[in-house]
PDB file of C-alpha atoms in Angstrom:
ATOM      1  CA  MET A   1       9.123  13.258  10.735  1.00  0.00           C
ATOM      2  CA  THR A   2       6.342  15.760   9.902  1.00  0.00           C
ATOM      3  CA  ARG A   3       2.781  14.743   9.388  1.00  0.00           C
ATOM      4  CA  THR A   4       3.027  15.592   5.775  1.00  0.00           C
ATOM      5  CA  ASP A   5       6.005  13.306   5.264  1.00  0.00           C
ATOM      6  CA  LEU A   6       4.129  10.429   6.975  1.00  0.00           C
ATOM      7  CA  ASP A   7       1.040  10.946   4.845  1.00  0.00           C
ATOM      8  CA  GLN A   8       3.174  10.822   1.655  1.00  0.00           C
ATOM      9  CA  ARG A   9       4.807   7.712   2.888  1.00  0.00           C
ATOM     10  CA  ILE A  10       1.484   6.009   3.539  1.00  0.00           C
ATOM     11  CA  PHE A  11       0.117   7.077   0.191  1.00  0.00           C
ATOM     12  CA  ALA A  12       3.109   5.784  -1.510  1.00  0.00           C
ATOM     13  CA  GLU A  13       2.701   2.461   0.267  1.00  0.00           C
ATOM     14  CA  GLN A  14      -1.011   2.377  -0.785  1.00  0.00           C
ATOM     15  CA  LEU A  15       0.011   2.777  -4.502  1.00  0.00           C
ATOM     16  CA  ARG A  16       2.553   0.036  -4.016  1.00  0.00           C
ATOM     17  CA  LEU A  17      -0.039  -2.279  -2.631  1.00  0.00           C
ATOM     18  CA  MET A  18      -2.455  -1.466  -5.490  1.00  0.00           C
ATOM     19  CA  GLU A  19       0.270  -2.306  -7.870  1.00  0.00           C
ATOM     20  CA  LYS A  20       0.935  -5.653  -6.187  1.00  0.00           C
ATOM     21  CA  GLN A  21      -2.773  -6.470  -6.370  1.00  0.00           C
ATOM     22  CA  SER A  22      -3.144  -5.363  -9.955  1.00  0.00           C
ATOM     23  CA  PHE A  23      -1.938  -8.661 -11.526  1.00  0.00           C
ATOM     24  CA  PHE A  24      -4.278 -10.860  -9.559  1.00  0.00           C
ATOM     25  CA  ILE A  25      -7.209  -8.452 -10.361  1.00  0.00           C
ATOM     26  CA  ILE A  26      -6.588  -8.670 -14.105  1.00  0.00           C
ATOM     27  CA  ALA A  27      -6.203 -12.422 -14.090  1.00  0.00           C
ATOM     28  CA  ALA A  28      -9.259 -12.765 -12.025  1.00  0.00           C
ATOM     29  CA  THR A  29     -11.323 -10.343 -14.280  1.00  0.00           C
ATOM     30  CA  LEU A  30     -10.366 -12.130 -17.399  1.00  0.00           C
ATOM     31  CA  ALA A  31     -11.225 -15.616 -15.867  1.00  0.00           C
ATOM     32  CA  VAL A  32     -14.643 -14.314 -14.697  1.00  0.00           C
ATOM     33  CA  VAL A  33     -15.375 -12.611 -18.056  1.00  0.00           C
ATOM     34  CA  LEU A  34     -14.575 -15.858 -20.071  1.00  0.00           C
ATOM     35  CA  MET A  35     -16.762 -17.970 -17.789  1.00  0.00           C
ATOM     36  CA  SER A  36     -19.580 -15.493 -17.954  1.00  0.00           C
ATOM     37  CA  VAL A  37     -19.399 -15.348 -21.774  1.00  0.00           C
ATOM     38  CA  GLY A  38     -19.548 -19.167 -21.813  1.00  0.00           C
ATOM     39  CA  ALA A  39     -22.677 -19.070 -19.654  1.00  0.00           C
ATOM     40  CA  LEU A  40     -24.352 -16.344 -21.687  1.00  0.00           C
ATOM     41  CA  TRP A  41     -23.333 -17.481 -25.082  1.00  0.00           C
ATOM     42  CA  PRO A  42     -26.687 -19.524 -25.813  1.00  0.00           C
ATOM     43  CA  PHE A  43     -28.765 -16.714 -24.856  1.00  0.00           C
ATOM     44  CA  LEU A  44     -27.378 -13.471 -26.036  1.00  0.00           C
ATOM     45  CA  PRO A  45     -26.249 -12.083 -29.453  1.00  0.00           C
ATOM     46  CA  HIS A  46     -22.722 -13.285 -30.147  1.00  0.00           C
ATOM     47  CA  ASN A  47     -21.596  -9.963 -31.507  1.00  0.00           C
ATOM     48  CA  MET A  48     -22.628  -8.183 -28.269  1.00  0.00           C
ATOM     49  CA  LEU A  49     -20.659 -10.668 -26.172  1.00  0.00           C
ATOM     50  CA  ILE A  50     -17.591 -10.561 -28.445  1.00  0.00           C
ATOM     51  CA  LEU A  51     -17.671  -6.786 -28.219  1.00  0.00           C
ATOM     52  CA  TRP A  52     -17.944  -6.878 -24.448  1.00  0.00           C
ATOM     53  CA  VAL A  53     -15.037  -9.348 -24.114  1.00  0.00           C
ATOM     54  CA  ALA A  54     -12.847  -7.430 -26.585  1.00  0.00           C
ATOM     55  CA  LEU A  55     -13.275  -4.134 -24.737  1.00  0.00           C
ATOM     56  CA  ILE A  56     -12.469  -5.654 -21.380  1.00  0.00           C
ATOM     57  CA  GLY A  57      -9.420  -7.509 -22.970  1.00  0.00           C
ATOM     58  CA  LEU A  58      -8.207  -4.273 -24.482  1.00  0.00           C
ATOM     59  CA  LEU A  59      -8.616  -2.410 -21.166  1.00  0.00           C
ATOM     60  CA  ASN A  60      -6.562  -5.085 -19.386  1.00  0.00           C
ATOM     61  CA  ILE A  61      -3.914  -5.120 -22.076  1.00  0.00           C
ATOM     62  CA  VAL A  62      -3.492  -1.412 -21.466  1.00  0.00           C
ATOM     63  CA  ARG A  63      -3.346  -2.029 -17.737  1.00  0.00           C
ATOM     64  CA  LEU A  64      -0.625  -4.565 -18.173  1.00  0.00           C
ATOM     65  CA  GLY A  65       1.281  -2.221 -20.423  1.00  0.00           C
ATOM     66  CA  VAL A  66       1.180   0.524 -17.829  1.00  0.00           C
ATOM     67  CA  LEU A  67       2.373  -1.945 -15.164  1.00  0.00           C
ATOM     68  CA  TRP A  68       5.253  -2.978 -17.322  1.00  0.00           C
ATOM     69  CA  CYS A  69       6.204   0.678 -17.833  1.00  0.00           C
ATOM     70  CA  TRP A  70       6.159   1.168 -14.100  1.00  0.00           C
ATOM     71  CA  HIS A  71       8.306  -1.840 -13.635  1.00  0.00           C
ATOM     72  CA  ARG A  72      10.786  -0.435 -16.100  1.00  0.00           C
ATOM     73  CA  ASN A  73      10.565   3.085 -14.510  1.00  0.00           C
ATOM     74  CA  ILE A  74       9.403   4.392 -17.861  1.00  0.00           C
ATOM     75  CA  LEU A  75       6.239   6.006 -16.347  1.00  0.00           C
ATOM     76  CA  GLN A  76       5.815   7.474 -12.986  1.00  0.00           C
ATOM     77  CA  LYS A  77       3.257   5.845 -10.701  1.00  0.00           C
ATOM     78  CA  HIS A  78       0.051   7.845 -10.220  1.00  0.00           C
ATOM     79  CA  ILE A  79      -3.300   7.351  -8.548  1.00  0.00           C
ATOM     80  CA  ALA A  80      -5.084   8.684 -11.821  1.00  0.00           C
ATOM     81  CA  TYR A  81      -4.094   5.514 -13.638  1.00  0.00           C
ATOM     82  CA  TYR A  82      -6.180   3.380 -11.106  1.00  0.00           C
ATOM     83  CA  ILE A  83      -9.080   5.799 -11.056  1.00  0.00           C
ATOM     84  CA  ILE A  84      -9.350   5.938 -14.872  1.00  0.00           C
ATOM     85  CA  SER A  85      -8.824   2.251 -15.467  1.00  0.00           C
ATOM     86  CA  SER A  86     -11.295   1.274 -12.709  1.00  0.00           C
ATOM     87  CA  GLY A  87     -13.736   3.739 -14.026  1.00  0.00           C
ATOM     88  CA  PHE A  88     -13.578   2.224 -17.489  1.00  0.00           C
ATOM     89  CA  SER A  89     -13.886  -1.244 -16.149  1.00  0.00           C
ATOM     90  CA  GLY A  90     -16.915  -0.190 -14.058  1.00  0.00           C
ATOM     91  CA  LEU A  91     -18.437   1.224 -17.212  1.00  0.00           C
ATOM     92  CA  LEU A  92     -17.975  -2.039 -19.067  1.00  0.00           C
ATOM     93  CA  TRP A  93     -19.475  -4.049 -16.339  1.00  0.00           C
ATOM     94  CA  GLY A  94     -22.330  -1.746 -15.826  1.00  0.00           C
ATOM     95  CA  GLY A  95     -22.941  -1.069 -19.527  1.00  0.00           C
ATOM     96  CA  GLY A  96     -22.720  -4.824 -20.213  1.00  0.00           C
ATOM     97  CA  GLY A  97     -25.149  -5.606 -17.435  1.00  0.00           C
ATOM     98  CA  TYR A  98     -27.615  -3.021 -18.634  1.00  0.00           C
ATOM     99  CA  PHE A  99     -27.612  -4.227 -22.217  1.00  0.00           C
ATOM    100  CA  PHE A 100     -27.673  -7.935 -21.130  1.00  0.00           C
ATOM    101  CA  LEU A 101     -30.624  -7.387 -18.924  1.00  0.00           C
ATOM    102  CA  GLN A 102     -32.616  -5.892 -21.834  1.00  0.00           C
ATOM    103  CA  GLN A 103     -32.965  -9.479 -23.215  1.00  0.00           C
ATOM    104  CA  GLY A 104     -35.629 -10.017 -20.567  1.00  0.00           C
ATOM    105  CA  THR A 105     -35.240 -13.610 -19.654  1.00  0.00           C
ATOM    106  CA  ILE A 106     -35.404 -14.526 -16.025  1.00  0.00           C
ATOM    107  CA  GLU A 107     -32.248 -16.668 -16.274  1.00  0.00           C
ATOM    108  CA  ILE A 108     -30.193 -13.757 -17.777  1.00  0.00           C
ATOM    109  CA  THR A 109     -31.623 -11.362 -15.228  1.00  0.00           C
ATOM    110  CA  ILE A 110     -30.611 -13.488 -12.342  1.00  0.00           C
ATOM    111  CA  PHE A 111     -27.161 -14.367 -13.642  1.00  0.00           C
ATOM    112  CA  VAL A 112     -26.181 -10.865 -14.726  1.00  0.00           C
ATOM    113  CA  THR A 113     -27.519  -9.373 -11.506  1.00  0.00           C
ATOM    114  CA  LEU A 114     -25.530 -11.798  -9.311  1.00  0.00           C
ATOM    115  CA  LEU A 115     -22.511 -11.373 -11.648  1.00  0.00           C
ATOM    116  CA  VAL A 116     -22.371  -7.642 -11.342  1.00  0.00           C
ATOM    117  CA  ALA A 117     -23.231  -7.665  -7.672  1.00  0.00           C
ATOM    118  CA  SER A 118     -20.413 -10.150  -6.976  1.00  0.00           C
ATOM    119  CA  ALA A 119     -17.914  -8.043  -8.948  1.00  0.00           C
ATOM    120  CA  VAL A 120     -18.813  -5.000  -6.788  1.00  0.00           C
ATOM    121  CA  VAL A 121     -18.499  -6.902  -3.476  1.00  0.00           C
ATOM    122  CA  VAL A 122     -15.178  -8.553  -4.532  1.00  0.00           C
ATOM    123  CA  GLY A 123     -13.965  -5.107  -5.331  1.00  0.00           C
ATOM    124  CA  VAL A 124     -14.330  -4.084  -1.708  1.00  0.00           C
ATOM    125  CA  ALA A 125     -11.566  -6.490  -0.837  1.00  0.00           C
ATOM    126  CA  SER A 126      -9.327  -5.920  -3.905  1.00  0.00           C
ATOM    127  CA  LEU A 127      -9.746  -2.108  -4.477  1.00  0.00           C
ATOM    128  CA  SER A 128     -10.276  -0.712  -0.976  1.00  0.00           C
ATOM    129  CA  THR A 129      -6.631   0.018  -0.544  1.00  0.00           C
ATOM    130  CA  LEU A 130      -7.604   3.399  -2.194  1.00  0.00           C
ATOM    131  CA  SER A 131     -11.363   3.757  -1.607  1.00  0.00           C
ATOM    132  CA  ILE A 132     -11.561   6.382  -4.444  1.00  0.00           C
ATOM    133  CA  VAL A 133     -10.515   3.607  -6.905  1.00  0.00           C
ATOM    134  CA  TYR A 134     -13.306   1.402  -5.608  1.00  0.00           C
ATOM    135  CA  TYR A 135     -15.901   4.203  -5.998  1.00  0.00           C
ATOM    136  CA  ALA A 136     -14.707   4.757  -9.620  1.00  0.00           C
ATOM    137  CA  PHE A 137     -15.439   1.045 -10.267  1.00  0.00           C
ATOM    138  CA  SER A 138     -18.497   0.259  -8.196  1.00  0.00           C
ATOM    139  CA  ILE A 139     -20.636   3.194  -9.068  1.00  0.00           C
ATOM    140  CA  PRO A 140     -20.764   2.842 -12.791  1.00  0.00           C
ATOM    141  CA  SER A 141     -20.963  -0.957 -12.322  1.00  0.00           C
ATOM    142  CA  MET A 142     -24.151  -0.758 -10.285  1.00  0.00           C
ATOM    143  CA  THR A 143     -25.756   2.133 -12.330  1.00  0.00           C
ATOM    144  CA  GLY A 144     -26.557  -0.098 -15.112  1.00  0.00           C
ATOM    145  CA  ILE A 145     -28.532  -2.613 -13.024  1.00  0.00           C
ATOM    146  CA  SER A 146     -30.139   0.031 -10.951  1.00  0.00           C
ATOM    147  CA  LEU A 147     -31.409   2.037 -14.021  1.00  0.00           C
ATOM    148  CA  HIS A 148     -32.647  -1.224 -15.525  1.00  0.00           C
ATOM    149  CA  PHE A 149     -34.829  -2.218 -12.627  1.00  0.00           C
ATOM    150  CA  LEU A 150     -35.975   1.417 -11.769  1.00  0.00           C
ATOM    151  CA  ALA A 151     -37.333   1.742 -15.227  1.00  0.00           C
ATOM    152  CA  LEU A 152     -39.576  -1.278 -14.766  1.00  0.00           C
ATOM    153  CA  PRO A 153     -42.841  -1.203 -12.920  1.00  0.00           C
ATOM    154  CA  GLY A 154     -43.859  -2.927  -9.722  1.00  0.00           C
ATOM    155  CA  ILE A 155     -41.391  -4.767  -7.446  1.00  0.00           C
ATOM    156  CA  ASN A 156     -38.533  -3.974  -9.927  1.00  0.00           C
ATOM    157  CA  LYS A 157     -38.346  -0.401  -8.662  1.00  0.00           C
ATOM    158  CA  TYR A 158     -37.727  -1.857  -5.065  1.00  0.00           C
ATOM    159  CA  ILE A 159     -35.027  -4.063  -6.529  1.00  0.00           C
ATOM    160  CA  GLY A 160     -33.431  -0.941  -8.131  1.00  0.00           C
ATOM    161  CA  GLY A 161     -33.570   0.898  -4.861  1.00  0.00           C
ATOM    162  CA  THR A 162     -32.026  -2.137  -3.053  1.00  0.00           C
ATOM    163  CA  ALA A 163     -29.155  -2.141  -5.674  1.00  0.00           C
ATOM    164  CA  ILE A 164     -28.418   1.467  -4.787  1.00  0.00           C
ATOM    165  CA  LEU A 165     -28.520   0.797  -1.120  1.00  0.00           C
ATOM    166  CA  TYR A 166     -26.291  -2.214  -1.741  1.00  0.00           C
ATOM    167  CA  LEU A 167     -23.859   0.092  -3.495  1.00  0.00           C
ATOM    168  CA  ILE A 168     -23.853   2.732  -0.688  1.00  0.00           C
ATOM    169  CA  ILE A 169     -23.188  -0.104   2.031  1.00  0.00           C
ATOM    170  CA  ASN A 170     -20.330  -1.412  -0.005  1.00  0.00           C
ATOM    171  CA  MET A 171     -18.778   2.137  -0.397  1.00  0.00           C
ATOM    172  CA  VAL A 172     -18.979   2.735   3.369  1.00  0.00           C
ATOM    173  CA  PHE A 173     -17.303  -0.674   3.986  1.00  0.00           C
ATOM    174  CA  SER A 174     -14.637   0.264   1.434  1.00  0.00           C
ATOM    175  CA  ARG A 175     -13.950   3.604   3.267  1.00  0.00           C
ATOM    176  CA  GLU A 176     -13.604   1.760   6.585  1.00  0.00           C
ATOM    177  CA  ILE A 177     -11.242  -0.784   5.154  1.00  0.00           C
ATOM    178  CA  GLN A 178      -9.058   1.941   3.726  1.00  0.00           C
ATOM    179  CA  ASN A 179      -8.964   3.820   7.072  1.00  0.00           C
ATOM    180  CA  ILE A 180      -8.009   0.627   8.857  1.00  0.00           C
ATOM    181  CA  LEU A 181      -5.266  -0.146   6.356  1.00  0.00           C
ATOM    182  CA  LYS A 182      -3.881   3.465   6.544  1.00  0.00           C
ATOM    183  CA  ARG A 183      -3.730   3.231  10.367  1.00  0.00           C
ATOM    184  CA  SER A 184      -1.875  -0.172  10.007  1.00  0.00           C
ATOM    185  CA  ILE A 185       0.629   1.342   7.623  1.00  0.00           C
ATOM    186  CA  MET A 186       1.047   4.365   9.888  1.00  0.00           C
ATOM    187  CA  LEU A 187       1.824   2.143  12.892  1.00  0.00           C
ATOM    188  CA  ARG A 188       4.249   0.037  10.894  1.00  0.00           C
ATOM    189  CA  PHE A 189       6.159   3.205   9.825  1.00  0.00           C
ATOM    190  CA  GLN A 190       6.101   4.542  13.297  1.00  0.00           C
ATOM    191  CA  ASN A 191       7.475   1.316  14.631  1.00  0.00           C
ATOM    192  CA  LEU A 192      10.271   1.260  11.947  1.00  0.00           C
ATOM    193  CA  ASP A 193      11.201   5.009  12.725  1.00  0.00           C
ATOM    194  CA  LEU A 194      11.327   4.073  16.500  1.00  0.00           C
ATOM    195  CA  ILE A 195      13.575   1.029  15.750  1.00  0.00           C
ATOM    196  CA  ASN A 196      15.806   3.268  13.587  1.00  0.00           C
ATOM    197  CA  GLN A 197      15.930   5.837  16.385  1.00  0.00           C
ATOM    198  CA  LEU A 198      16.854   3.292  18.968  1.00  0.00           C
ATOM    199  CA  GLN A 199      19.488   1.818  16.690  1.00  0.00           C
ATOM    200  CA  LEU A 200      20.903   5.365  16.144  1.00  0.00           C
ATOM    201  CA  GLU A 201      20.957   6.055  19.922  1.00  0.00           C
ATOM    202  CA  LYS A 202      22.648   2.634  20.621  1.00  0.00           C
ATOM    203  CA  ALA A 203      25.403   3.375  17.998  1.00  0.00           C
ATOM    204  CA  GLU A 204      25.869   6.891  19.567  1.00  0.00           C
ATOM    205  CA  ALA A 205      26.015   5.295  23.076  1.00  0.00           C
ATOM    206  CA  ILE A 206      28.556   2.684  21.886  1.00  0.00           C
ATOM    207  CA  SER A 207      30.663   5.444  20.339  1.00  0.00           C
ATOM    208  CA  ALA A 208      30.388   7.472  23.506  1.00  0.00           C
ATOM    209  CA  ARG A 209      31.546   4.547  25.605  1.00  0.00           C
ATOM    210  CA  GLU A 210      34.416   3.728  23.272  1.00  0.00           C
ATOM    211  CA  GLU A 211      35.510   7.413  23.422  1.00  0.00           C
ATOM    212  CA  ALA A 212      35.283   7.232  27.205  1.00  0.00           C
ATOM    213  CA  VAL A 213      37.457   4.090  27.317  1.00  0.00           C
ATOM    214  CA  LYS A 214      39.944   5.664  25.048  1.00  0.00           C
ATOM    215  CA  ASN A 215      40.154   8.809  27.137  1.00  0.00           C
ATOM    216  CA  SER A 216      40.549   6.726  30.358  1.00  0.00           C
ATOM    217  CA  ARG A 217      43.437   4.799  28.822  1.00  0.00           C
ATOM    218  CA  ALA A 218      45.119   8.083  27.771  1.00  0.00           C
ATOM    219  CA  LYS A 219      44.633   9.504  31.131  1.00  0.00           C
ATOM    220  CA  LYS A 220      46.176   6.428  32.808  1.00  0.00           C
ATOM    221  CA  LYS A 221      49.164   6.563  30.467  1.00  0.00           C
ATOM    222  CA  PHE A 222      49.668  10.266  31.202  1.00  0.00           C
ATOM    223  CA  LEU A 223      49.455   9.797  35.073  1.00  0.00           C
ATOM    224  CA  ALA A 224      51.804   6.860  34.887  1.00  0.00           C
ATOM    225  CA  ALA A 225      54.362   8.899  32.778  1.00  0.00           C
ATOM    226  CA  ALA A 226      53.926  11.963  35.083  1.00  0.00           C
ATOM    227  CA  SER A 227      54.360   9.735  38.131  1.00  0.00           C
ATOM    228  CA  HIS A 228      57.595   8.422  36.705  1.00  0.00           C
ATOM    229  CA  ASP A 229      58.948  11.906  35.845  1.00  0.00           C
ATOM    230  CA  LEU A 230      58.066  13.091  39.296  1.00  0.00           C
ATOM    231  CA  ARG A 231      59.587  10.276  41.139  1.00  0.00           C
ATOM    232  CA  GLN A 232      62.997  10.794  39.407  1.00  0.00           C
ATOM    233  CA  PRO A 233      63.821  14.312  41.028  1.00  0.00           C
ATOM    234  CA  LEU A 234      62.320  13.124  44.303  1.00  0.00           C
ATOM    235  CA  ASN A 235      64.561  10.164  44.469  1.00  0.00           C
ATOM    236  CA  ALA A 236      67.613  12.316  43.445  1.00  0.00           C
ATOM    237  CA  MET A 237      66.866  14.734  46.166  1.00  0.00           C
ATOM    238  CA  GLY A 238      66.397  11.915  48.710  1.00  0.00           C
ATOM    239  CA  PHE A 239      69.823  10.568  47.690  1.00  0.00           C
ATOM    240  CA  PHE A 240      71.354  14.107  47.949  1.00  0.00           C
ATOM    241  CA  ILE A 241      69.887  14.585  51.424  1.00  0.00           C
ATOM    242  CA  GLU A 242      71.076  11.119  52.522  1.00  0.00           C
ATOM    243  CA  SER A 243      74.567  11.948  51.366  1.00  0.00           C
ATOM    244  CA  LEU A 244      74.663  15.247  53.304  1.00  0.00           C
ATOM    245  CA  GLN A 245      73.536  13.375  56.492  1.00  0.00           C
ATOM    246  CA  GLN A 246      76.334  10.856  55.981  1.00  0.00           C
ATOM    247  CA  GLU A 247      78.980  13.598  55.546  1.00  0.00           C
ATOM    248  CA  GLN A 248      77.825  15.306  58.822  1.00  0.00           C
TER     249      GLN A 248
END
């Protein structure tokens, strides 16, 4: 197997793992969004929260539709789906976080900051199968918070800088997780190829042994037949010589 073929198999396996995780990601996202709306409902304008929930819900409906089409082989799997959907999801989290923080209360600031930061760190585990997908989600998610704090005076600018550093650290971790996963998949494929090669060689060896046994049996039958055919004239000659001796 060439390096290109192996890379393609690894990439296809990464897409398969992303598809397998997608249902959990969608369910977890909707659960967190609903709980967040319940917590923010007394403090924020209801129309803002309803719009945010509606947009996230619509995005996840589209996600489910694409996954259903993949399952039915109606659409071909492509990484662009994950990049685009994760990018839109990041924009909704980052945009929502930015507008929520404009309300200015300390409770909302703490809750929203922790909420978005938690989503970004959870994304390291759920989206790092393909780190570019994680980048598409995490960068816009943290941008809203970072811009909010950087625009404020005093210690807020340090908080904004810390948010950027936090994002960079998580992106590095995501890249490392992807590399570890790729090496694991590569080793698994190489082991499977080795097992298949050994099974093929075993089958060839068994076939060769059976052919050798068959040839040996044929050889024995031939020698037995030849020995019988050779003994007949020799026996006749022996009887003839014995007859001549008796006549003399």
